Amino acid sequence: IAGLHARGGTVVLQQTFDPAEAVRVIREERITVLHLAPVMLDALLDEVIDPQEVESLKTIIYSAAPMSLGILERALARIPSAGFLNLYGQTEVIVSGLPRELHTVSGSEVLGSVGFPFPGFRVRIVSDDGADLPVGQTGEIVVQSNSCFRGYWDDHASTLTTLRDGWCHTGDIGRFDERGLLYLVDRKKDVIITGGENVYSPEVEDAVSRVEGVAACAVIGTPDDKWGETVCAVVTVKPGSSVTLETVQACVRARMAAYKVPRRLVIVDQLPILASGKIDKKRLRADIARR
């Protein structure tokens, strides 16, 4: 926002995100740049009936959570006037970005990445014991940069946990490919361990979101006496549609290993959303546990 002001730009703010109202404001104010979380972009796309309504858009920046390939491909097709830019980082440190020119390859694996680390940033993928992992293997993303935060206010214990040996431990699981592109796999605390196998929720969410009738989804682990945890899909449904566990399982099974297929489906009126635009999985796990 500061950069826009410095260039003489106008910033239009919504007190609460309303996708229908956002489309109206884009049209009437001729908005050129949007910055949205993926769940917000998905809701906005539902309100774009005619691409000319949002033809003023030149750049859409998305961040705060992993973007499913289905939503991104839909956005590229629905808003052809805009270039897309992915930013990956945290309040503590910015990490990488997928530039707009790489968003032209619709359907490519590249769209599933969070881009290249920014100049001057050192990024490593490490195991639980801190050892560097080779290209293609998943581990925690750790970052070193002069722009990294210096510590949490009045919370020395958390600072020591996050900043270790000069590296910021993000708590995110990721991997590099042979081109140097970084892929965000999941949050460490959101990884589902079922029958000794790791299930990364974003890839299952991408498959579930493709099920006809699913409006939005989140995948979490729920306690299971046999498997330790079981994969649970929590969804909202489009008006007039019906979604069953069988249809969700069939869609996921066609795309990935059997142990990643949800064993449970919960349909809710809405998913809990944090102020940042992320789905509040901590609250969601607590709500589902009470059902």
Tab-separated table of N, CA and C in Angstrom, residues 96-160:
chain	number	residue	atom	x	y	z
A	96	SER	N	9.598	-15.902	-1.242
A	96	SER	CA	9.701	-16.146	-2.681
A	96	SER	C	8.489	-15.576	-3.412
A	97	GLY	N	8.561	-15.626	-4.744
A	97	GLY	CA	7.440	-15.185	-5.555
A	97	GLY	C	7.431	-15.889	-6.899
A	98	LEU	N	6.236	-16.168	-7.395
A	98	LEU	CA	6.076	-16.732	-8.732
A	98	LEU	C	5.669	-15.593	-9.652
A	99	PRO	N	6.574	-15.149	-10.556
A	99	PRO	CA	6.292	-13.968	-11.374
A	99	PRO	C	5.153	-14.185	-12.351
A	100	ARG	N	4.575	-13.082	-12.809
A	100	ARG	CA	3.399	-13.131	-13.667
A	100	ARG	C	3.669	-13.842	-14.981
A	101	GLU	N	4.900	-13.745	-15.513
A	101	GLU	CA	5.163	-14.377	-16.807
A	101	GLU	C	5.079	-15.897	-16.745
A	102	LEU	N	5.280	-16.495	-15.566
A	102	LEU	CA	5.169	-17.951	-15.434
A	102	LEU	C	3.725	-18.402	-15.235
A	103	HIS	N	2.811	-17.465	-15.053
A	103	HIS	CA	1.401	-17.821	-14.914
A	103	HIS	C	0.717	-18.032	-16.260
A	104	THR	N	1.439	-17.892	-17.338
A	104	THR	CA	0.831	-18.094	-18.655
A	104	THR	C	0.771	-19.564	-19.016
A	105	VAL	N	1.450	-20.416	-18.233
A	105	VAL	CA	1.511	-21.838	-18.555
A	105	VAL	C	0.401	-22.559	-17.799
A	106	SER	N	-0.826	-22.387	-18.257
A	106	SER	CA	-1.964	-22.980	-17.571
A	106	SER	C	-1.867	-24.494	-17.563
A	107	GLY	N	-2.090	-25.089	-16.386
A	107	GLY	CA	-2.041	-26.531	-16.254
A	107	GLY	C	-0.666	-27.065	-15.960
A	108	SER	N	0.354	-26.228	-16.033
A	108	SER	CA	1.715	-26.672	-15.784
A	108	SER	C	1.943	-26.860	-14.298
A	109	GLU	N	2.865	-27.748	-13.961
A	109	GLU	CA	3.231	-27.957	-12.562
A	109	GLU	C	3.791	-26.678	-11.951
A	110	VAL	N	4.339	-25.807	-12.806
A	110	VAL	CA	4.899	-24.543	-12.334
A	110	VAL	C	3.870	-23.758	-11.526
A	111	LEU	N	2.607	-23.816	-11.916
A	111	LEU	CA	1.559	-23.063	-11.235
A	111	LEU	C	1.344	-23.540	-9.803
A	112	GLY	N	1.808	-24.733	-9.501
A	112	GLY	CA	1.680	-25.247	-8.147
A	112	GLY	C	2.798	-24.793	-7.228
A	113	SER	N	3.759	-24.056	-7.764
A	113	SER	CA	4.896	-23.611	-6.951
A	113	SER	C	4.636	-22.229	-6.365
A	114	VAL	N	5.519	-21.817	-5.446
A	114	VAL	CA	5.481	-20.449	-4.919
A	114	VAL	C	6.688	-19.668	-5.447
A	115	GLY	N	7.234	-20.136	-6.563
A	115	GLY	CA	8.228	-19.371	-7.284
A	115	GLY	C	9.651	-19.550	-6.810
A	116	PHE	N	10.474	-18.561	-7.164
A	116	PHE	CA	11.899	-18.579	-6.835
A	116	PHE	C	12.165	-17.715	-5.606
A	117	PRO	N	13.103	-18.109	-4.748
A	117	PRO	CA	13.491	-17.234	-3.630
A	117	PRO	C	13.958	-15.878	-4.156
A	118	PHE	N	13.646	-14.829	-3.403
A	118	PHE	CA	14.038	-13.494	-3.815
A	118	PHE	C	15.547	-13.306	-3.685
A	119	PRO	N	16.122	-12.412	-4.477
A	119	PRO	CA	17.561	-12.154	-4.395
A	119	PRO	C	17.978	-11.773	-2.969
A	120	GLY	N	19.100	-12.320	-2.533
A	120	GLY	CA	19.593	-12.021	-1.198
A	120	GLY	C	19.022	-12.901	-0.110
A	121	PHE	N	18.156	-13.850	-0.491
A	121	PHE	CA	17.551	-14.760	0.475
A	121	PHE	C	18.156	-16.158	0.317
A	122	ARG	N	18.540	-16.753	1.408
A	122	ARG	CA	18.998	-18.145	1.401
A	122	ARG	C	17.865	-19.010	1.942
A	123	VAL	N	17.493	-20.004	1.171
A	123	VAL	CA	16.386	-20.883	1.551
A	123	VAL	C	16.868	-22.328	1.485
A	124	ARG	N	16.609	-23.071	2.539
A	124	ARG	CA	16.999	-24.481	2.611
A	124	ARG	C	15.780	-25.326	2.968
A	125	ILE	N	15.843	-26.591	2.587
A	125	ILE	CA	14.856	-27.592	3.008
A	125	ILE	C	15.586	-28.545	3.939
A	126	VAL	N	15.112	-28.660	5.177
A	126	VAL	CA	15.852	-29.443	6.171
A	126	VAL	C	14.956	-30.498	6.818
A	127	SER	N	15.612	-31.539	7.313
A	127	SER	CA	14.914	-32.597	8.042
A	127	SER	C	14.695	-32.158	9.482
A	128	ASP	N	14.045	-33.008	10.272
A	128	ASP	CA	13.770	-32.658	11.667
A	128	ASP	C	15.043	-32.455	12.477
A	129	ASP	N	16.143	-33.104	12.051
A	129	ASP	CA	17.406	-32.936	12.770
A	129	ASP	C	18.278	-31.826	12.172
A	130	GLY	N	17.722	-31.059	11.217
A	130	GLY	CA	18.427	-29.910	10.671
A	130	GLY	C	19.317	-30.190	9.485
A	131	ALA	N	19.332	-31.419	8.983
A	131	ALA	CA	20.178	-31.773	7.843
A	131	ALA	C	19.537	-31.312	6.540
A	132	ASP	N	20.362	-30.831	5.604
A	132	ASP	CA	19.851	-30.415	4.299
A	132	ASP	C	19.333	-31.612	3.518
A	133	LEU	N	18.196	-31.415	2.850
A	133	LEU	CA	17.592	-32.479	2.056
A	133	LEU	C	17.794	-32.186	0.572
A	134	PRO	N	17.917	-33.217	-0.248
A	134	PRO	CA	18.158	-33.011	-1.679
A	134	PRO	C	16.910	-32.537	-2.415
A	135	VAL	N	17.119	-32.095	-3.643
A	135	VAL	CA	16.032	-31.658	-4.513
A	135	VAL	C	14.965	-32.752	-4.592
A	136	GLY	N	13.715	-32.340	-4.465
A	136	GLY	CA	12.604	-33.280	-4.583
A	136	GLY	C	12.092	-33.822	-3.265
A	137	GLN	N	12.918	-33.772	-2.205
A	137	GLN	CA	12.480	-34.285	-0.911
A	137	GLN	C	11.839	-33.166	-0.094
A	138	THR	N	10.838	-33.538	0.709
A	138	THR	CA	10.106	-32.549	1.505
A	138	THR	C	10.688	-32.435	2.908
A	139	GLY	N	10.702	-31.218	3.401
A	139	GLY	CA	11.168	-30.941	4.754
A	139	GLY	C	10.763	-29.535	5.133
A	140	GLU	N	11.240	-29.075	6.287
A	140	GLU	CA	10.874	-27.728	6.721
A	140	GLU	C	11.641	-26.677	5.926
A	141	ILE	N	10.950	-25.609	5.582
A	141	ILE	CA	11.562	-24.475	4.891
A	141	ILE	C	12.189	-23.559	5.936
A	142	VAL	N	13.508	-23.321	5.801
A	142	VAL	CA	14.190	-22.381	6.691
A	142	VAL	C	14.824	-21.288	5.841
A	143	VAL	N	14.853	-20.072	6.372
A	143	VAL	CA	15.230	-18.905	5.578
A	143	VAL	C	16.235	-18.052	6.342
A	144	GLN	N	17.162	-17.481	5.594
A	144	GLN	CA	18.125	-16.528	6.160
A	144	GLN	C	18.139	-15.288	5.285
A	145	SER	N	17.940	-14.110	5.906
A	145	SER	CA	17.872	-12.871	5.146
A	145	SER	C	18.064	-11.688	6.078
A	146	ASN	N	18.610	-10.604	5.539
A	146	ASN	CA	18.760	-9.383	6.333
A	146	ASN	C	17.419	-8.752	6.672
A	147	SER	N	16.374	-9.122	5.935
A	147	SER	CA	15.049	-8.545	6.185
A	147	SER	C	14.207	-9.397	7.125
A	148	CYS	N	14.786	-10.467	7.655
A	148	CYS	CA	14.061	-11.339	8.578
A	148	CYS	C	13.782	-10.607	9.889
A	149	PHE	N	12.687	-10.942	10.530
A	149	PHE	CA	12.362	-10.314	11.813
A	149	PHE	C	13.438	-10.639	12.856
A	150	ARG	N	13.516	-9.850	13.900
A	150	ARG	CA	14.550	-10.025	14.921
A	150	ARG	C	14.058	-10.768	16.158
A	151	GLY	N	12.771	-10.949	16.269
A	151	GLY	CA	12.246	-11.665	17.424
A	151	GLY	C	10.829	-11.235	17.730
A	152	TYR	N	10.137	-12.034	18.554
A	152	TYR	CA	8.766	-11.737	18.963
A	152	TYR	C	8.776	-10.826	20.188
A	153	TRP	N	7.900	-9.844	20.177
A	153	TRP	CA	7.841	-8.898	21.275
A	153	TRP	C	7.464	-9.598	22.586
A	154	ASP	N	8.372	-9.475	23.555
A	154	ASP	CA	8.118	-9.977	24.899
A	154	ASP	C	7.824	-11.483	24.924
A	155	ASP	N	8.435	-12.233	24.000
A	155	ASP	CA	8.234	-13.693	23.947
A	155	ASP	C	9.556	-14.355	23.553
A	156	HIS	N	10.452	-14.402	24.517
A	156	HIS	CA	11.799	-14.914	24.252
A	156	HIS	C	11.773	-16.396	23.887
A	157	ALA	N	10.894	-17.165	24.513
A	157	ALA	CA	10.841	-18.604	24.249
A	157	ALA	C	10.462	-18.889	22.797
A	158	SER	N	9.445	-18.190	22.291
A	158	SER	CA	9.033	-18.388	20.898
A	158	SER	C	10.120	-17.924	19.931
A	159	THR	N	10.819	-16.847	20.291
A	159	THR	CA	11.907	-16.362	19.450
A	159	THR	C	12.993	-17.420	19.316
A	160	LEU	N	13.361	-18.059	20.410
A	160	LEU	CA	14.398	-19.095	20.383
A	160	LEU	C	13.954	-20.311	19.571
